[in-house]
Amino acid sequence: MSDLVFENVGIRYGSGRSAHEVVRGVSFTVPSGRTVGLVGESGSGKSTLARAVVGLHEPYTGRIRVGGTDVVGARGSAASVRRTVQMIFQDANSCLNPRMSIGASIEEALAVRGRSAGRDRAQRRSEVCALLEMVGLDPARAGDLPMQLSGGQRQRVAIARALAAEPRILLADEITSALDVSVQGTVLNLLMRVQQRLDLTVLFISHNLAVVRQLCEDVAVLKDGELVEAGPATEVIDHPQHPYTHELVRAVPRIGTPLFGDGAAI
Ligand SMILES: Nc1ncnc2c1ncn2[C@@H]1O[C@H](COP(=O)(O)OP(=O)(O)OP(=O)(O)O)[C@@H](O)[C@H]1O
Ligand SMILES: [Mg+2]
């Protein structure tokens, strides 16, 4: 079981007089094998919450558990359970070394997680090719540098790198927002495919409620670091109970709705 459970989580930045609380009393669960959306306006604490799961922030209160084990803290079971969690960021460049071929980057991720132990070079290469194929990239491109790829292709490499670690849980933080609309769909379809194929538990952070409605079974809504509403994505998005969720839904542009002004042609 790989449930991801947030229990009364509170996170602060800074210390002493400069400390400010950015996440307060957040509780919700991403059930094993499901995709839960996390939405809320910019600065509401979505990334902070996800980063706490991989140990980049330590909550000052509450618990974060994966499959029943507390992941807060650096030692013992916390560290080993955290290895089953991978985070994918908005900007694929942040996880790819510009001077390393994409194949070498993926191979490095295999090594970090101990998957290359006892395997010879040819076996590692064939794993890299399998991962590239899984994300829809031609294995013949393994020798390419990140700069030789498009933004969408780089994001696929970032996904392949995350999958190299054989995670049970993926934290996807705005993974398509740096991409052209035309390739966003391809990357999201890929995410859905691997989620189903590998039965992954996914926390999907996004500003795009239309995508969340389509991709996620459930959604949690954050406002100023607090959870204001959670439930089945279609229910929450189609019939929001909280005025804040209502505003978020209202802000989603619809086809035929002018993006600027009162119907001004653009
Ligand atoms: N390293 C940091 N030090 C101090 N404050 C921070 C730090 N990182 C984020 N914050 C603050 O914490 C709050 C939550 O930030 P966070 O990045 O989690 O928001 P977010 O919901 O992911 O926003 P966005 O949708 O813009 O990515 C913001 O007010 C932000 O200014
Ligand atoms: Mg963020």
mmCIF file of C-alpha atoms and ligand atoms in Angstrom:
data_model
loop_
_atom_site.group_PDB
_atom_site.id
_atom_site.type_symbol
_atom_site.label_atom_id
_atom_site.label_comp_id
_atom_site.label_asym_id
_atom_site.label_seq_id
_atom_site.Cartn_x
_atom_site.Cartn_y
_atom_site.Cartn_z
ATOM 1 C CA MET A 1 0.000 0.000 0.000
ATOM 2 C CA SER A 2 1.297 3.456 -0.885
ATOM 3 C CA ASP A 3 -1.258 5.849 0.571
ATOM 4 C CA LEU A 4 0.176 9.328 0.988
ATOM 5 C CA VAL A 5 -1.362 10.836 4.113
ATOM 6 C CA PHE A 6 -1.098 14.438 5.320
ATOM 7 C CA GLU A 7 -2.207 14.731 8.917
ATOM 8 C CA ASN A 8 -2.642 18.171 10.422
ATOM 9 C CA VAL A 9 0.521 19.382 8.638
ATOM 10 C CA GLY A 10 1.919 22.813 9.498
ATOM 11 C CA ILE A 11 4.989 24.319 7.781
ATOM 12 C CA ARG A 12 6.804 27.560 8.548
ATOM 13 C CA TYR A 13 9.501 29.455 6.718
ATOM 14 C CA GLY A 14 12.122 31.338 8.682
ATOM 15 C CA SER A 15 12.617 31.257 12.410
ATOM 16 C CA GLY A 16 12.116 33.449 15.451
ATOM 17 C CA ARG A 17 10.427 36.758 14.731
ATOM 18 C CA SER A 18 10.746 36.334 10.977
ATOM 19 C CA ALA A 19 8.972 32.943 10.985
ATOM 20 C CA HIS A 20 5.806 32.790 8.950
ATOM 21 C CA GLU A 21 3.393 29.950 8.675
ATOM 22 C CA VAL A 22 2.611 29.014 5.089
ATOM 23 C CA VAL A 23 0.775 25.714 5.634
ATOM 24 C CA ARG A 24 -1.655 25.216 8.518
ATOM 25 C CA GLY A 25 -3.467 22.117 9.747
ATOM 26 C CA VAL A 26 -3.639 20.408 6.354
ATOM 27 C CA SER A 27 -5.094 16.896 6.333
ATOM 28 C CA PHE A 28 -5.951 14.823 3.306
ATOM 29 C CA THR A 29 -5.070 11.469 1.738
ATOM 30 C CA VAL A 30 -3.889 10.430 -1.697
ATOM 31 C CA PRO A 31 -5.121 6.819 -1.748
ATOM 32 C CA SER A 32 -2.822 4.167 -3.167
ATOM 33 C CA GLY A 33 -2.972 3.943 -6.970
ATOM 34 C CA ARG A 34 -5.063 7.102 -7.337
ATOM 35 C CA THR A 35 -4.452 10.602 -8.657
ATOM 36 C CA VAL A 36 -5.401 13.526 -6.442
ATOM 37 C CA GLY A 37 -5.238 17.116 -7.633
ATOM 38 C CA LEU A 38 -3.940 19.899 -5.405
ATOM 39 C CA VAL A 39 -5.156 23.329 -6.483
ATOM 40 C CA GLY A 40 -5.140 26.859 -5.116
ATOM 41 C CA GLU A 41 -3.939 30.263 -6.136
ATOM 42 C CA SER A 42 -0.285 31.167 -6.435
ATOM 43 C CA GLY A 43 1.404 31.239 -3.020
ATOM 44 C CA SER A 44 -1.229 29.049 -1.326
ATOM 45 C CA GLY A 45 1.410 26.504 -0.281
ATOM 46 C CA LYS A 46 1.025 23.687 -2.838
ATOM 47 C CA SER A 47 4.730 23.284 -3.675
ATOM 48 C CA THR A 48 5.697 23.705 -0.021
ATOM 49 C CA LEU A 49 3.473 20.776 0.898
ATOM 50 C CA ALA A 50 4.875 18.572 -1.888
ATOM 51 C CA ARG A 51 8.469 19.488 -1.063
ATOM 52 C CA ALA A 52 7.889 18.458 2.550
ATOM 53 C CA VAL A 53 7.097 14.914 1.350
ATOM 54 C CA VAL A 54 10.567 14.562 -0.190
ATOM 55 C CA GLY A 55 12.274 16.102 2.829
ATOM 56 C CA LEU A 56 13.005 19.572 1.427
ATOM 57 C CA HIS A 57 11.006 21.136 4.284
ATOM 58 C CA GLU A 58 10.292 19.827 7.722
ATOM 59 C CA PRO A 59 6.784 20.391 9.078
ATOM 60 C CA TYR A 60 6.837 21.926 12.570
ATOM 61 C CA THR A 61 3.669 20.046 13.358
ATOM 62 C CA GLY A 62 1.627 17.116 12.081
ATOM 63 C CA ARG A 63 2.683 14.049 10.149
ATOM 64 C CA ILE A 64 3.215 12.953 6.580
ATOM 65 C CA ARG A 65 2.983 9.211 6.075
ATOM 66 C CA VAL A 66 3.632 6.930 3.137
ATOM 67 C CA GLY A 67 2.161 3.451 3.443
ATOM 68 C CA GLY A 68 1.822 4.035 7.182
ATOM 69 C CA THR A 69 5.450 5.148 7.761
ATOM 70 C CA ASP A 70 6.324 8.677 8.817
ATOM 71 C CA VAL A 71 8.521 10.331 6.160
ATOM 72 C CA VAL A 72 9.547 13.318 8.227
ATOM 73 C CA GLY A 73 13.129 13.100 9.456
ATOM 74 C CA ALA A 74 16.266 11.977 7.720
ATOM 75 C CA ARG A 75 17.039 8.620 9.279
ATOM 76 C CA GLY A 76 16.102 4.975 9.065
ATOM 77 C CA SER A 77 12.717 4.036 7.734
ATOM 78 C CA ALA A 78 11.806 7.666 6.897
ATOM 79 C CA ALA A 79 14.715 7.914 4.461
ATOM 80 C CA SER A 80 14.067 4.528 2.868
ATOM 81 C CA VAL A 81 10.346 5.158 2.450
ATOM 82 C CA ARG A 82 11.077 8.570 0.953
ATOM 83 C CA ARG A 83 13.039 6.758 -1.739
ATOM 84 C CA THR A 84 9.730 5.426 -3.051
ATOM 85 C CA VAL A 85 8.627 9.013 -3.745
ATOM 86 C CA GLN A 86 9.743 11.035 -6.765
ATOM 87 C CA MET A 87 8.982 14.664 -7.521
ATOM 88 C CA ILE A 88 8.762 16.147 -11.020
ATOM 89 C CA PHE A 89 9.071 19.908 -11.280
ATOM 90 C CA GLN A 90 7.693 22.532 -13.626
ATOM 91 C CA ASP A 91 11.042 23.150 -15.232
ATOM 92 C CA ALA A 92 12.688 19.967 -16.535
ATOM 93 C CA ASN A 93 15.978 21.851 -16.867
ATOM 94 C CA SER A 94 16.237 22.001 -13.094
ATOM 95 C CA CYS A 95 16.776 18.237 -12.866
ATOM 96 C CA LEU A 96 18.838 17.699 -16.031
ATOM 97 C CA ASN A 97 22.542 18.387 -16.208
ATOM 98 C CA PRO A 98 23.036 20.445 -19.410
ATOM 99 C CA ARG A 99 26.388 18.750 -20.059
ATOM 100 C CA MET A 100 25.154 15.202 -19.586
ATOM 101 C CA SER A 101 23.423 13.197 -22.309
ATOM 102 C CA ILE A 102 19.817 12.333 -21.513
ATOM 103 C CA GLY A 103 20.714 8.633 -21.484
ATOM 104 C CA ALA A 104 23.472 9.271 -18.921
ATOM 105 C CA SER A 105 21.051 11.319 -16.787
ATOM 106 C CA ILE A 106 18.577 8.459 -16.685
ATOM 107 C CA GLU A 107 21.366 5.951 -16.026
ATOM 108 C CA GLU A 108 22.522 8.098 -13.127
ATOM 109 C CA ALA A 109 19.024 7.931 -11.636
ATOM 110 C CA LEU A 110 19.130 4.124 -11.900
ATOM 111 C CA ALA A 111 22.462 4.121 -10.052
ATOM 112 C CA VAL A 112 21.338 6.482 -7.296
ATOM 113 C CA ARG A 113 18.496 4.151 -6.437
ATOM 114 C CA GLY A 114 20.735 1.115 -6.471
ATOM 115 C CA ARG A 115 19.071 -0.379 -9.506
ATOM 116 C CA SER A 116 22.347 -0.590 -11.393
ATOM 117 C CA ALA A 117 24.045 -2.700 -8.732
ATOM 118 C CA GLY A 118 25.254 -5.966 -10.206
ATOM 119 C CA ARG A 119 24.243 -4.984 -13.720
ATOM 120 C CA ASP A 120 26.675 -4.616 -16.539
ATOM 121 C CA ARG A 121 26.822 -1.728 -18.921
ATOM 122 C CA ALA A 122 24.694 -3.429 -21.579
ATOM 123 C CA GLN A 123 21.941 -4.185 -19.064
ATOM 124 C CA ARG A 124 21.927 -0.602 -17.814
ATOM 125 C CA ARG A 125 21.784 0.676 -21.384
ATOM 126 C CA SER A 126 18.839 -1.542 -22.178
ATOM 127 C CA GLU A 127 16.987 -0.259 -19.084
ATOM 128 C CA VAL A 128 17.619 3.302 -20.233
ATOM 129 C CA CYS A 129 16.232 2.430 -23.692
ATOM 130 C CA ALA A 130 13.150 0.823 -22.127
ATOM 131 C CA LEU A 131 12.519 3.956 -20.055
ATOM 132 C CA LEU A 132 12.948 6.222 -23.087
ATOM 133 C CA GLU A 133 10.480 4.064 -24.992
ATOM 134 C CA MET A 134 8.046 4.163 -22.093
ATOM 135 C CA VAL A 135 7.920 7.953 -22.300
ATOM 136 C CA GLY A 136 7.648 7.919 -26.092
ATOM 137 C CA LEU A 137 11.185 8.978 -26.973
ATOM 138 C CA ASP A 138 13.345 7.237 -29.561
ATOM 139 C CA PRO A 139 16.115 5.345 -27.684
ATOM 140 C CA ALA A 140 18.466 6.382 -30.507
ATOM 141 C CA ARG A 141 18.390 9.839 -28.913
ATOM 142 C CA ALA A 142 19.982 8.635 -25.662
ATOM 143 C CA GLY A 143 23.211 10.412 -26.626
ATOM 144 C CA ASP A 144 21.504 13.804 -27.111
ATOM 145 C CA LEU A 145 22.114 16.674 -24.728
ATOM 146 C CA PRO A 146 19.047 18.322 -23.098
ATOM 147 C CA MET A 147 19.531 21.429 -25.281
ATOM 148 C CA GLN A 148 18.952 19.302 -28.401
ATOM 149 C CA LEU A 149 15.424 18.467 -27.218
ATOM 150 C CA SER A 150 12.197 20.465 -27.180
ATOM 151 C CA GLY A 151 10.618 21.516 -23.865
ATOM 152 C CA GLY A 152 8.057 18.709 -24.084
ATOM 153 C CA GLN A 153 10.737 16.123 -24.852
ATOM 154 C CA ARG A 154 12.821 17.361 -21.913
ATOM 155 C CA GLN A 155 9.808 16.982 -19.625
ATOM 156 C CA ARG A 156 9.452 13.380 -20.870
ATOM 157 C CA VAL A 157 13.097 12.787 -19.948
ATOM 158 C CA ALA A 158 12.368 14.212 -16.480
ATOM 159 C CA ILE A 159 9.493 11.732 -16.167
ATOM 160 C CA ALA A 160 11.729 8.859 -17.364
ATOM 161 C CA ARG A 161 14.353 9.888 -14.796
ATOM 162 C CA ALA A 162 11.756 9.874 -12.038
ATOM 163 C CA LEU A 163 10.484 6.462 -13.168
ATOM 164 C CA ALA A 164 14.044 5.062 -13.162
ATOM 165 C CA ALA A 165 13.841 5.104 -9.377
ATOM 166 C CA GLU A 166 10.800 2.791 -9.494
ATOM 167 C CA PRO A 167 8.699 5.109 -7.347
ATOM 168 C CA ARG A 168 5.359 4.161 -5.847
ATOM 169 C CA ILE A 169 4.398 7.805 -5.493
ATOM 170 C CA LEU A 170 4.835 10.690 -7.947
ATOM 171 C CA LEU A 171 4.513 14.339 -6.979
ATOM 172 C CA ALA A 172 3.878 16.273 -10.192
ATOM 173 C CA ASP A 173 4.276 20.005 -9.547
ATOM 174 C CA GLU A 174 2.940 22.064 -12.464
ATOM 175 C CA ILE A 175 4.699 19.745 -14.867
ATOM 176 C CA THR A 176 3.157 21.199 -17.999
ATOM 177 C CA SER A 177 2.890 24.878 -17.184
ATOM 178 C CA ALA A 178 6.191 25.734 -18.891
ATOM 179 C CA LEU A 179 5.085 23.950 -22.067
ATOM 180 C CA ASP A 180 3.301 25.047 -25.161
ATOM 181 C CA VAL A 181 -0.415 24.178 -25.067
ATOM 182 C CA SER A 182 0.062 21.856 -28.039
ATOM 183 C CA VAL A 183 2.449 19.571 -26.128
ATOM 184 C CA GLN A 184 0.784 19.809 -22.710
ATOM 185 C CA GLY A 185 -1.766 17.171 -23.732
ATOM 186 C CA THR A 186 0.937 14.741 -24.853
ATOM 187 C CA VAL A 187 2.799 14.990 -21.552
ATOM 188 C CA LEU A 188 -0.438 14.651 -19.547
ATOM 189 C CA ASN A 189 -1.495 11.616 -21.571
ATOM 190 C CA LEU A 190 1.906 10.117 -20.883
ATOM 191 C CA LEU A 191 1.492 10.743 -17.163
ATOM 192 C CA MET A 192 -1.936 9.068 -17.200
ATOM 193 C CA ARG A 193 -0.539 6.097 -19.117
ATOM 194 C CA VAL A 194 2.362 5.486 -16.748
ATOM 195 C CA GLN A 195 0.138 6.061 -13.718
ATOM 196 C CA GLN A 196 -2.173 3.276 -14.887
ATOM 197 C CA ARG A 197 0.552 0.964 -16.139
ATOM 198 C CA LEU A 198 2.637 1.190 -12.959
ATOM 199 C CA ASP A 199 -0.325 1.708 -10.602
ATOM 200 C CA LEU A 200 1.293 4.846 -9.187
ATOM 201 C CA THR A 201 -0.081 7.094 -6.481
ATOM 202 C CA VAL A 202 0.024 10.651 -7.858
ATOM 203 C CA LEU A 203 -0.300 14.089 -6.256
ATOM 204 C CA PHE A 204 -0.975 16.363 -9.209
ATOM 205 C CA ILE A 205 -0.420 20.066 -8.573
ATOM 206 C CA SER A 206 -1.941 22.355 -11.166
ATOM 207 C CA HIS A 207 -3.597 25.679 -11.812
ATOM 208 C CA ASN A 208 -5.603 24.136 -14.607
ATOM 209 C CA LEU A 209 -8.902 22.989 -13.140
ATOM 210 C CA ALA A 210 -10.101 21.610 -16.460
ATOM 211 C CA VAL A 211 -7.097 19.267 -16.535
ATOM 212 C CA VAL A 212 -7.521 18.363 -12.853
ATOM 213 C CA ARG A 213 -11.158 17.467 -13.480
ATOM 214 C CA GLN A 214 -10.142 15.149 -16.294
ATOM 215 C CA LEU A 215 -7.074 13.574 -14.719
ATOM 216 C CA CYS A 216 -7.824 13.324 -11.017
ATOM 217 C CA GLU A 217 -10.302 11.256 -9.059
ATOM 218 C CA ASP A 218 -10.193 13.655 -6.111
ATOM 219 C CA VAL A 219 -9.099 17.213 -5.548
ATOM 220 C CA ALA A 220 -7.935 19.214 -2.521
ATOM 221 C CA VAL A 221 -8.236 23.001 -2.515
ATOM 222 C CA LEU A 222 -5.682 25.128 -0.637
ATOM 223 C CA LYS A 223 -6.220 28.758 0.314
ATOM 224 C CA ASP A 224 -3.507 30.657 2.164
ATOM 225 C CA GLY A 225 -2.026 27.392 3.418
ATOM 226 C CA GLU A 226 -5.318 25.915 4.625
ATOM 227 C CA LEU A 227 -7.476 23.234 3.094
ATOM 228 C CA VAL A 228 -10.868 24.721 2.311
ATOM 229 C CA GLU A 229 -12.479 21.917 0.355
ATOM 230 C CA ALA A 230 -11.732 18.354 -0.760
ATOM 231 C CA GLY A 231 -13.626 15.574 -2.475
ATOM 232 C CA PRO A 232 -14.296 13.920 -5.828
ATOM 233 C CA ALA A 233 -12.866 16.187 -8.559
ATOM 234 C CA THR A 234 -16.030 16.313 -10.675
ATOM 235 C CA GLU A 235 -18.191 17.145 -7.650
ATOM 236 C CA VAL A 236 -15.885 19.829 -6.226
ATOM 237 C CA ILE A 237 -15.255 21.478 -9.604
ATOM 238 C CA ASP A 238 -18.825 21.230 -10.931
ATOM 239 C CA HIS A 239 -20.489 22.139 -7.625
ATOM 240 C CA PRO A 240 -17.991 24.012 -5.452
ATOM 241 C CA GLN A 241 -19.178 24.548 -1.895
ATOM 242 C CA HIS A 242 -16.574 27.087 -0.780
ATOM 243 C CA PRO A 243 -16.674 30.597 -2.279
ATOM 244 C CA TYR A 244 -12.908 30.449 -2.911
ATOM 245 C CA THR A 245 -13.255 27.244 -4.985
ATOM 246 C CA HIS A 246 -16.101 28.942 -6.795
ATOM 247 C CA GLU A 247 -13.785 31.813 -7.711
ATOM 248 C CA LEU A 248 -11.067 29.410 -8.902
ATOM 249 C CA VAL A 249 -13.589 27.607 -11.109
ATOM 250 C CA ARG A 250 -14.984 30.883 -12.440
ATOM 251 C CA ALA A 251 -11.472 31.931 -13.459
ATOM 252 C CA VAL A 252 -11.125 28.967 -15.853
ATOM 253 C CA PRO A 253 -11.386 30.362 -19.392
ATOM 254 C CA ARG A 254 -13.951 28.581 -21.514
ATOM 255 C CA ILE A 255 -13.903 28.210 -25.250
ATOM 256 C CA GLY A 256 -15.755 31.169 -26.702
ATOM 257 C CA THR A 257 -15.178 33.307 -23.604
ATOM 258 C CA PRO A 258 -13.097 36.373 -24.357
ATOM 259 C CA LEU A 259 -9.812 36.263 -22.449
ATOM 260 C CA PHE A 260 -9.552 40.010 -22.024
ATOM 261 C CA GLY A 261 -12.096 42.720 -21.456
ATOM 262 C CA ASP A 262 -15.811 42.733 -22.276
ATOM 263 C CA GLY A 263 -15.819 40.732 -25.414
ATOM 264 C CA ALA A 264 -13.130 42.797 -27.093
ATOM 265 C CA ALA A 265 -11.794 41.006 -30.143
ATOM 266 C CA ILE A 266 -8.294 39.663 -29.623
HETATM 267 N N1 LIG B 1 12.107 29.331 0.589
HETATM 268 C C1 LIG B 1 11.132 30.137 1.017
HETATM 269 N N2 LIG B 1 11.351 31.021 2.018
HETATM 270 C C2 LIG B 1 10.375 31.814 2.499
HETATM 271 N N3 LIG B 1 9.104 31.811 2.031
HETATM 272 C C3 LIG B 1 8.836 30.966 1.023
HETATM 273 C C4 LIG B 1 9.819 30.088 0.462
HETATM 274 N N4 LIG B 1 9.244 29.353 -0.530
HETATM 275 C C5 LIG B 1 7.961 29.755 -0.583
HETATM 276 N N5 LIG B 1 7.708 30.715 0.342
HETATM 277 C C6 LIG B 1 6.406 31.364 0.597
HETATM 278 O O1 LIG B 1 5.493 30.346 0.983
HETATM 279 C C7 LIG B 1 4.221 30.573 0.411
HETATM 280 C C8 LIG B 1 3.788 29.337 -0.353
HETATM 281 O O2 LIG B 1 4.660 29.148 -1.464
HETATM 282 P P1 LIG B 1 4.526 27.919 -2.463
HETATM 283 O O3 LIG B 1 5.681 27.961 -3.377
HETATM 284 O O4 LIG B 1 4.305 26.685 -1.676
HETATM 285 O O5 LIG B 1 3.163 28.304 -3.213
HETATM 286 P P2 LIG B 1 2.450 27.593 -4.440
HETATM 287 O O6 LIG B 1 1.029 27.330 -4.019
HETATM 288 O O7 LIG B 1 3.244 26.438 -4.915
HETATM 289 O O8 LIG B 1 2.434 28.774 -5.528
HETATM 290 P P3 LIG B 1 2.573 28.694 -7.138
HETATM 291 O O9 LIG B 1 1.219 28.269 -7.634
HETATM 292 O O10 LIG B 1 2.893 30.101 -7.528
HETATM 293 O O11 LIG B 1 3.668 27.721 -7.481
HETATM 294 C C9 LIG B 1 4.346 31.835 -0.439
HETATM 295 O O12 LIG B 1 3.830 32.907 0.298
HETATM 296 C C10 LIG B 1 5.825 31.977 -0.662
HETATM 297 O O13 LIG B 1 6.166 33.321 -0.760
HETATM 298 MG MG MG B 2 4.294 26.041 -6.693
#
